[in-house]
Coordinates of C-alpha atoms and ligand atoms in Angstrom, one line a residue:
M20 CA -35.5 0.4 -45.8
K21 CA -36.9 3.9 -46.8
D22 CA -38.2 2.5 -50.4
I23 CA -39.5 -0.7 -48.7
L24 CA -41.7 1.2 -46.4
R25 CA -43.3 3.5 -49.2
T26 CA -43.4 0.3 -51.2
I27 CA -45.7 -1.0 -48.7
Y28 CA -47.5 2.4 -47.7
N29 CA -48.7 3.3 -51.0
R30 CA -50.3 -0.5 -51.3
L31 CA -52.2 -0.1 -48.0
P32 CA -55.7 0.1 -48.4
S33 CA -57.0 4.4 -47.5
R34 CA -58.2 3.0 -43.9
L35 CA -55.1 2.1 -43.0
K36 CA -53.1 4.5 -44.0
P37 CA -53.3 7.6 -40.9
A38 CA -51.9 4.2 -38.7
A39 CA -49.6 3.1 -40.5
K40 CA -48.5 6.5 -41.2
T41 CA -48.0 6.4 -37.4
I42 CA -45.8 3.3 -36.9
F43 CA -43.8 3.5 -39.9
T44 CA -43.0 7.3 -38.2
K45 CA -41.7 5.6 -35.1
V46 CA -39.4 3.1 -36.8
R47 CA -38.0 5.7 -38.4
P48 CA -33.7 4.9 -38.0
P49 CA -33.1 7.8 -35.8
I50 CA -30.9 10.3 -37.0
I51 CA -27.4 10.7 -37.3
D52 CA -25.2 13.9 -35.3
L53 CA -22.1 15.2 -36.4
A54 CA -23.7 18.5 -35.5
S55 CA -23.4 18.8 -31.6
G56 CA -19.9 20.0 -30.1
D57 CA -21.3 18.6 -27.0
P58 CA -19.0 15.4 -27.0
D59 CA -21.2 12.3 -25.9
Y60 CA -18.6 11.3 -22.7
Q61 CA -19.6 11.5 -18.7
P62 CA -17.5 13.3 -16.8
P63 CA -15.0 11.3 -14.3
P64 CA -16.7 9.2 -12.0
Q65 CA -15.5 11.2 -9.2
A66 CA -16.5 14.3 -10.3
L67 CA -20.3 12.7 -10.2
E68 CA -19.3 11.5 -6.9
K69 CA -18.3 15.1 -5.6
A70 CA -21.5 16.7 -7.0
T71 CA -23.3 13.9 -5.2
E72 CA -22.0 14.7 -2.6
T73 CA -21.8 18.7 -2.5
L74 CA -25.7 18.7 -3.8
K75 CA -26.5 16.8 -0.4
K76 CA -24.8 19.2 1.5
G77 CA -27.2 22.2 1.0
L78 CA -26.4 24.4 -1.7
H79 CA -24.8 28.1 -0.9
Y80 CA -24.5 31.3 -2.1
I81 CA -20.5 31.7 -2.6
S82 CA -17.4 33.6 -3.9
P83 CA -18.4 34.7 -8.2
D84 CA -14.2 34.1 -8.4
G85 CA -14.6 30.7 -7.8
I86 CA -13.9 28.0 -5.0
P87 CA -9.8 28.6 -4.1
E88 CA -8.7 25.4 -4.1
L89 CA -10.4 24.9 -8.2
R90 CA -8.4 28.5 -9.4
K91 CA -5.1 26.8 -7.0
K92 CA -5.3 23.7 -8.7
I93 CA -6.0 25.6 -12.2
S94 CA -3.1 27.6 -10.7
E95 CA -1.0 23.8 -11.2
V96 CA -2.1 22.6 -13.6
I97 CA -1.3 25.7 -16.3
E98 CA 2.7 25.8 -15.0
R99 CA 2.9 22.1 -15.4
E100 CA 1.5 22.3 -18.9
H101 CA 2.8 25.9 -20.4
G102 CA 6.0 26.3 -17.0
T103 CA 4.2 29.5 -15.7
S104 CA 2.8 31.1 -12.9
Y105 CA -0.4 32.6 -13.3
D106 CA -1.5 33.7 -9.4
P107 CA -5.1 31.8 -8.4
Q108 CA -6.1 34.9 -6.6
N109 CA -5.9 38.1 -8.6
E110 CA -4.6 36.2 -12.1
I111 CA -7.6 33.0 -12.3
L112 CA -11.3 33.7 -12.5
V113 CA -13.3 30.8 -12.7
T114 CA -16.4 31.8 -14.9
Y115 CA -20.1 30.0 -16.1
G116 CA -18.6 28.4 -18.9
A117 CA -15.9 30.1 -22.2
S118 CA -19.1 31.5 -23.3
E119 CA -19.7 34.1 -19.8
A120 CA -15.5 34.2 -20.1
L121 CA -15.7 35.1 -23.7
Y122 CA -18.5 37.6 -23.0
V123 CA -16.8 39.8 -20.3
V124 CA -13.3 40.0 -21.7
F125 CA -15.1 41.1 -24.7
R126 CA -16.8 43.7 -23.0
V127 CA -14.4 44.9 -21.4
L128 CA -11.7 45.4 -23.8
L129 CA -14.8 46.4 -26.4
R130 CA -15.6 49.4 -24.6
G131 CA -16.4 52.1 -26.1
G132 CA -15.7 50.1 -29.7
G133 CA -13.3 48.2 -31.4
K134 CA -12.6 46.4 -33.9
A135 CA -11.1 42.6 -33.0
F136 CA -9.9 40.4 -35.5
I137 CA -11.0 36.3 -35.7
P138 CA -10.6 33.6 -37.8
S139 CA -11.8 32.9 -40.3
P140 CA -14.0 30.4 -40.7
H141 CA -14.4 30.7 -36.4
Y142 CA -17.3 29.7 -34.3
P143 CA -20.2 31.2 -34.3
L144 CA -20.5 33.3 -31.1
F145 CA -17.2 35.3 -31.6
K146 CA -19.4 37.5 -34.1
D147 CA -22.7 37.5 -32.8
Q148 CA -21.4 38.7 -28.4
I149 CA -18.2 40.9 -30.0
H150 CA -20.9 42.7 -32.1
E151 CA -23.7 42.1 -28.9
V152 CA -19.8 45.0 -27.3
G153 CA -20.4 47.0 -29.4
G154 CA -17.7 45.7 -31.9
K155 CA -16.4 44.8 -34.8
I156 CA -15.0 42.5 -36.5
I157 CA -12.2 41.9 -39.3
T158 CA -11.8 37.8 -40.9
Y159 CA -8.3 36.4 -40.7
P160 CA -7.2 33.6 -43.0
F161 CA -7.0 30.7 -40.9
K162 CA -7.7 27.8 -43.5
P163 CA -5.0 25.0 -42.0
N164 CA -3.7 25.4 -46.0
I165 CA -2.3 29.0 -45.0
A166 CA 0.2 28.6 -43.8
F167 CA 1.2 31.6 -40.3
N168 CA 3.3 34.2 -42.1
E169 CA 0.6 34.7 -44.5
T170 CA -1.6 35.2 -41.7
L171 CA 0.7 37.3 -39.9
S172 CA 1.3 40.0 -43.0
Y173 CA -2.4 39.7 -43.9
I174 CA -3.3 41.3 -40.1
S175 CA 0.0 43.2 -40.4
E176 CA -2.0 44.9 -44.1
H177 CA -5.5 46.0 -42.6
L178 CA -4.7 47.4 -38.5
T179 CA -6.2 50.1 -37.2
E180 CA -5.4 52.4 -34.4
D181 CA -8.8 50.7 -33.5
V182 CA -7.8 47.1 -33.3
R183 CA -8.8 46.2 -29.5
F184 CA -7.6 42.3 -29.9
I185 CA -6.3 39.3 -32.5
L186 CA -8.8 36.8 -31.1
I187 CA -6.5 32.8 -31.6
N188 CA -8.4 29.3 -31.6
S189 CA -5.9 26.7 -31.0
P190 CA -7.2 24.2 -31.5
H191 CA -9.2 25.5 -33.5
N192 CA -14.0 24.6 -33.7
P193 CA -14.1 24.3 -36.8
T194 CA -11.5 22.8 -38.9
G195 CA -9.1 20.7 -36.6
R196 CA -6.1 22.6 -36.5
V197 CA -3.0 23.5 -33.4
L198 CA -1.5 25.6 -33.8
S199 CA 2.8 24.4 -34.0
K200 CA 5.6 26.1 -31.8
K201 CA 7.5 28.4 -34.2
Y202 CA 3.9 29.8 -35.8
V203 CA 3.4 30.5 -31.9
E204 CA 6.3 31.8 -31.3
T205 CA 6.6 34.0 -35.3
L206 CA 3.0 35.1 -33.1
A207 CA 4.2 36.4 -29.8
E208 CA 7.7 38.2 -32.3
F209 CA 4.9 39.3 -33.7
I210 CA 2.2 41.0 -31.2
E211 CA 5.5 42.2 -29.7
E212 CA 6.1 44.7 -32.1
K213 CA 2.9 45.2 -33.2
R214 CA 2.2 46.1 -29.5
L215 CA -0.7 44.0 -29.8
F216 CA -3.3 41.9 -27.2
V217 CA -4.5 38.0 -28.0
V218 CA -6.8 36.6 -26.6
W219 CA -7.3 32.4 -26.8
D220 CA -9.8 30.5 -26.4
E221 CA -8.3 27.3 -25.8
V222 CA -11.3 25.5 -25.0
Y223 CA -10.4 21.9 -26.5
G224 CA -6.6 22.6 -25.6
K225 CA -6.7 18.2 -24.1
I226 CA -8.1 17.0 -27.3
V227 CA -5.2 16.8 -29.2
F228 CA -3.9 13.7 -31.2
E229 CA -1.0 15.3 -32.6
G230 CA 2.2 17.3 -30.7
K231 CA 1.0 19.4 -28.0
H232 CA -1.0 22.6 -27.7
Y233 CA 2.4 25.7 -26.9
T234 CA 0.2 28.6 -26.4
L235 CA 1.7 32.6 -25.6
A236 CA 2.3 30.9 -21.8
D237 CA 4.5 28.9 -22.8
I238 CA 6.6 32.1 -23.7
P239 CA 7.5 34.1 -21.0
E240 CA 7.6 37.5 -22.6
A241 CA 4.5 36.9 -24.0
K242 CA 2.6 36.5 -20.4
S243 CA 1.1 40.5 -20.1
R244 CA -0.2 40.3 -23.9
A245 CA -2.8 37.8 -23.5
I246 CA -5.5 36.6 -21.7
F247 CA -6.8 33.1 -21.8
V248 CA -10.4 31.1 -22.1
N249 CA -11.0 28.4 -21.4
S250 CA -13.4 25.0 -20.4
F251 CA -14.5 21.8 -18.9
S252 CA -17.5 21.2 -21.6
K253 CA -15.7 19.5 -24.2
T254 CA -12.1 18.0 -22.5
Y255 CA -14.3 16.9 -18.4
G256 CA -17.4 16.5 -21.0
M257 CA -19.4 18.9 -18.5
A258 CA -20.8 21.3 -22.0
G259 CA -23.7 21.0 -19.3
W260 CA -22.1 22.1 -16.1
R261 CA -21.3 25.5 -17.0
V262 CA -17.7 25.8 -16.2
G263 CA -15.5 27.1 -17.3
F264 CA -12.1 29.9 -16.5
L265 CA -10.0 32.7 -17.9
Y266 CA -6.4 34.2 -16.9
G267 CA -4.1 36.6 -17.2
P268 CA -2.4 39.8 -16.7
S269 CA -3.8 40.3 -13.1
K270 CA -4.4 43.7 -14.0
I271 CA -7.3 43.2 -16.7
L272 CA -7.5 40.2 -15.3
S273 CA -9.2 42.9 -12.0
S274 CA -12.7 44.5 -14.8
I275 CA -13.2 41.6 -15.3
R276 CA -13.7 40.9 -12.6
K277 CA -15.2 43.1 -11.1
L278 CA -18.1 42.8 -14.7
H279 CA -18.2 39.0 -13.4
R280 CA -19.4 40.1 -10.4
A281 CA -21.3 42.4 -11.1
I282 CA -23.0 40.2 -13.5
T283 CA -22.5 36.3 -12.3
F284 CA -23.2 37.5 -8.5
S285 CA -22.9 34.1 -7.1
L286 CA -21.5 30.4 -9.0
N287 CA -22.3 26.9 -9.4
P288 CA -20.8 25.3 -6.0
I289 CA -21.7 21.4 -7.7
S290 CA -20.4 22.4 -11.0
Q291 CA -16.5 23.2 -9.2
V292 CA -16.0 20.7 -7.1
A293 CA -17.1 18.6 -9.9
A294 CA -14.9 20.5 -12.1
L295 CA -11.9 20.3 -9.5
A296 CA -11.9 15.8 -8.7
A297 CA -11.7 16.0 -13.0
L298 CA -8.9 18.4 -12.5
E299 CA -7.8 15.9 -10.1
A300 CA -9.0 12.1 -11.9
G301 CA -6.1 14.1 -14.5
E302 CA -3.7 11.8 -17.8
S303 CA -5.4 8.2 -17.1
Y304 CA -9.3 9.1 -18.1
L305 CA -8.0 12.0 -21.0
K306 CA -5.8 9.7 -22.6
D307 CA -9.0 6.8 -23.1
I308 CA -10.2 9.7 -23.5
L309 CA -7.7 10.8 -26.9
K310 CA -8.2 6.6 -27.3
V311 CA -12.0 6.7 -28.3
L312 CA -11.3 10.0 -30.1
R313 CA -8.5 9.8 -32.5
E314 CA -10.2 6.1 -33.5
R315 CA -13.5 8.0 -34.6
R316 CA -11.6 10.8 -36.6
D317 CA -9.3 7.7 -38.2
V318 CA -12.4 6.0 -39.0
L319 CA -13.8 9.4 -39.8
I320 CA -10.5 11.2 -42.9
R321 CA -10.6 7.6 -44.4
G322 CA -14.0 7.3 -45.2
L323 CA -13.5 10.6 -46.6
S324 CA -10.3 10.6 -48.7
D325 CA -12.8 7.9 -50.6
I326 CA -15.5 10.3 -51.4
R327 CA -14.0 12.5 -54.8
S328 CA -15.5 15.7 -54.7
M329 CA -15.2 16.7 -51.0
E330 CA -11.5 18.0 -50.1
Y331 CA -10.1 17.5 -46.8
W332 CA -7.4 18.2 -43.7
K333 CA -6.6 15.4 -40.8
P334 CA -7.6 17.5 -37.8
Q335 CA -4.3 17.8 -35.4
G336 CA -7.2 18.0 -32.4
T337 CA -10.9 19.1 -31.6
Y338 CA -13.3 17.1 -32.8
F339 CA -13.9 18.6 -36.3
V340 CA -13.4 18.0 -39.9
F341 CA -14.0 20.4 -42.0
P342 CA -14.5 19.1 -45.5
K343 CA -14.5 21.4 -48.2
L344 CA -16.7 20.1 -51.7
N345 CA -16.1 20.5 -54.3
L346 CA -19.5 20.9 -56.5
D347 CA -20.2 24.1 -58.5
K348 CA -24.0 24.1 -58.5
V349 CA -24.8 23.5 -55.2
S350 CA -24.3 24.9 -51.8
D351 CA -22.5 23.9 -48.3
V352 CA -26.8 24.7 -47.2
E353 CA -28.1 22.7 -49.8
F354 CA -25.1 19.8 -49.2
T355 CA -27.1 19.3 -46.0
E356 CA -30.4 19.7 -46.0
A357 CA -29.6 17.2 -48.5
L358 CA -28.0 15.1 -46.1
L359 CA -30.3 15.1 -43.8
K360 CA -32.6 13.8 -45.7
E361 CA -30.8 10.5 -45.9
G362 CA -30.3 10.8 -42.4
V363 CA -27.1 12.4 -41.3
K364 CA -26.9 16.1 -39.2
V365 CA -23.4 17.8 -40.4
R366 CA -23.2 22.5 -40.0
P367 CA -23.2 23.9 -42.8
G368 CA -19.6 25.5 -43.8
S369 CA -21.3 28.7 -44.5
R370 CA -22.6 29.3 -40.2
F371 CA -18.6 29.6 -39.7
N372 CA -17.9 31.4 -42.0
G373 CA -17.1 28.6 -44.4
R374 CA -18.7 28.6 -47.7
N375 CA -18.4 26.2 -49.6
H376 CA -17.6 23.7 -46.6
I377 CA -19.7 21.3 -44.0
R378 CA -18.0 20.6 -39.9
I379 CA -18.6 16.8 -38.9
S380 CA -18.6 16.4 -35.7
F381 CA -17.4 13.1 -34.0
A382 CA -18.0 13.9 -30.4
R383 CA -21.0 11.9 -30.5
A384 CA -21.1 9.0 -32.6
D385 CA -19.3 6.0 -32.1
V386 CA -16.8 3.9 -34.7
E387 CA -20.0 2.6 -36.3
T388 CA -22.3 4.7 -37.1
I389 CA -19.7 7.5 -38.1
R390 CA -18.9 3.9 -41.4
K391 CA -22.6 4.1 -41.4
A392 CA -23.0 8.3 -41.9
L393 CA -20.2 7.4 -44.1
L394 CA -21.9 5.6 -46.5
K395 CA -24.7 8.5 -46.8
I396 CA -22.4 11.9 -47.5
K397 CA -20.7 9.5 -49.3
H398 CA -24.3 8.6 -51.4
V399 CA -25.3 12.3 -51.7
M400 CA -21.7 13.4 -53.0
E401 CA -22.1 11.1 -56.2
K402 CA -25.0 12.0 -56.5
F403 CA -24.9 16.1 -56.6
S404 CA -21.5 15.4 -58.8
K405 CA -23.9 13.9 -61.2
T406 CA -25.9 16.2 -62.0
E407 CA -22.6 18.5 -62.3
Q408 CA -21.4 16.6 -64.2
Ligands
PLP11 C1 -14.0 27.4 -29.9 C2 -14.9 27.3 -28.3 N1 -15.1 28.3 -28.3 C3 -15.8 28.2 -26.5 C4 -17.0 27.3 -27.0 C5 -17.7 27.9 -25.7 O1 -17.7 26.8 -24.3 P1 -18.6 26.6 -23.6 O2 -19.9 25.4 -22.8 O3 -18.0 26.3 -21.9 O4 -19.5 27.4 -23.2 C6 -17.4 26.3 -28.2 C7 -18.3 24.8 -27.8 O5 -18.6 24.5 -28.4 C8 -16.1 26.3 -29.2 O6 -16.8 25.9 -29.9

């Protein structure tokens, strides 16, 4: 299509070229978005209805801790899923998305400096926020082909007095890795032995295709050593609503709550009634979302398996795949730029501290679009592979 347009354009008399350029720009096919982590699905209809009702009633200041009904519901959901109870009053806090939750947690745990272990590759905000609050990071290897025991040995070898916590992100952005029950049990023993604290980002906790999202909350003895950060953005397609939450031991929560109150003063009631309705909508909504995402994932990885010089791991959760580019002369940034010229946008792995990889998201593309994108990815890879020979 692009070549045909260029040929027509070149043959036009020069007086017609400016107008033709405007028209051709408009007919250019839209960029396929395999970059964004903001899903294309809507929250459950009940959530939208409740939000509209609340808006009509008028909006006022409310408690910055989150509406009691939402905290109570969150507590029930945690108990149902992990078998552990968290007190809605003292151990759960509603936040302005997981982003604010992470920030207040880091700020409190890294008061006076200190270090945090974070996975490599990682979601870039972890590093940015930790640096922002004056902390330092130590990255630990967390690619799906690395056994978690090796990861823990690595942490053990690099452990220093000033380490304040280990950040766990499972299901993991960008690889889609989900920690198994066995590994979570090993982690629980490890943090008990080393007297360490864990901050667990579980924003993709409901987007798990194989097995269950198992965490330290499933292990009662580990409860006092972990704080969990969660969000409605991913599970319920509510990224723009800015509502998340955290839960953990009341002592730490009380310092975090103080900071959270000081910076927010109140929260948005619309988002919270919608979040409550989303939780109440429950399993059938989630089942449908997972079915759609699983189908997209399977089409994507089937297509990737057909592309030489690209090594991938099947994600067990999230809506990301993080394939490795087996190219010596082409960087991940160059690859993503070339792909964008072909009309497909993905993220370079170096953005996640994962050089020579790309992150492909299936959050916003249906299977037909994914199939089209795969042809482009294959084309770009073949072009680069030839230049390597
Ligand atoms: C691992 C991880 N944590 C936190 C967030 C932020 O979530 P929220 O929209 O709730 O701030 C994201 C968003 O992409 C994420 O991928």
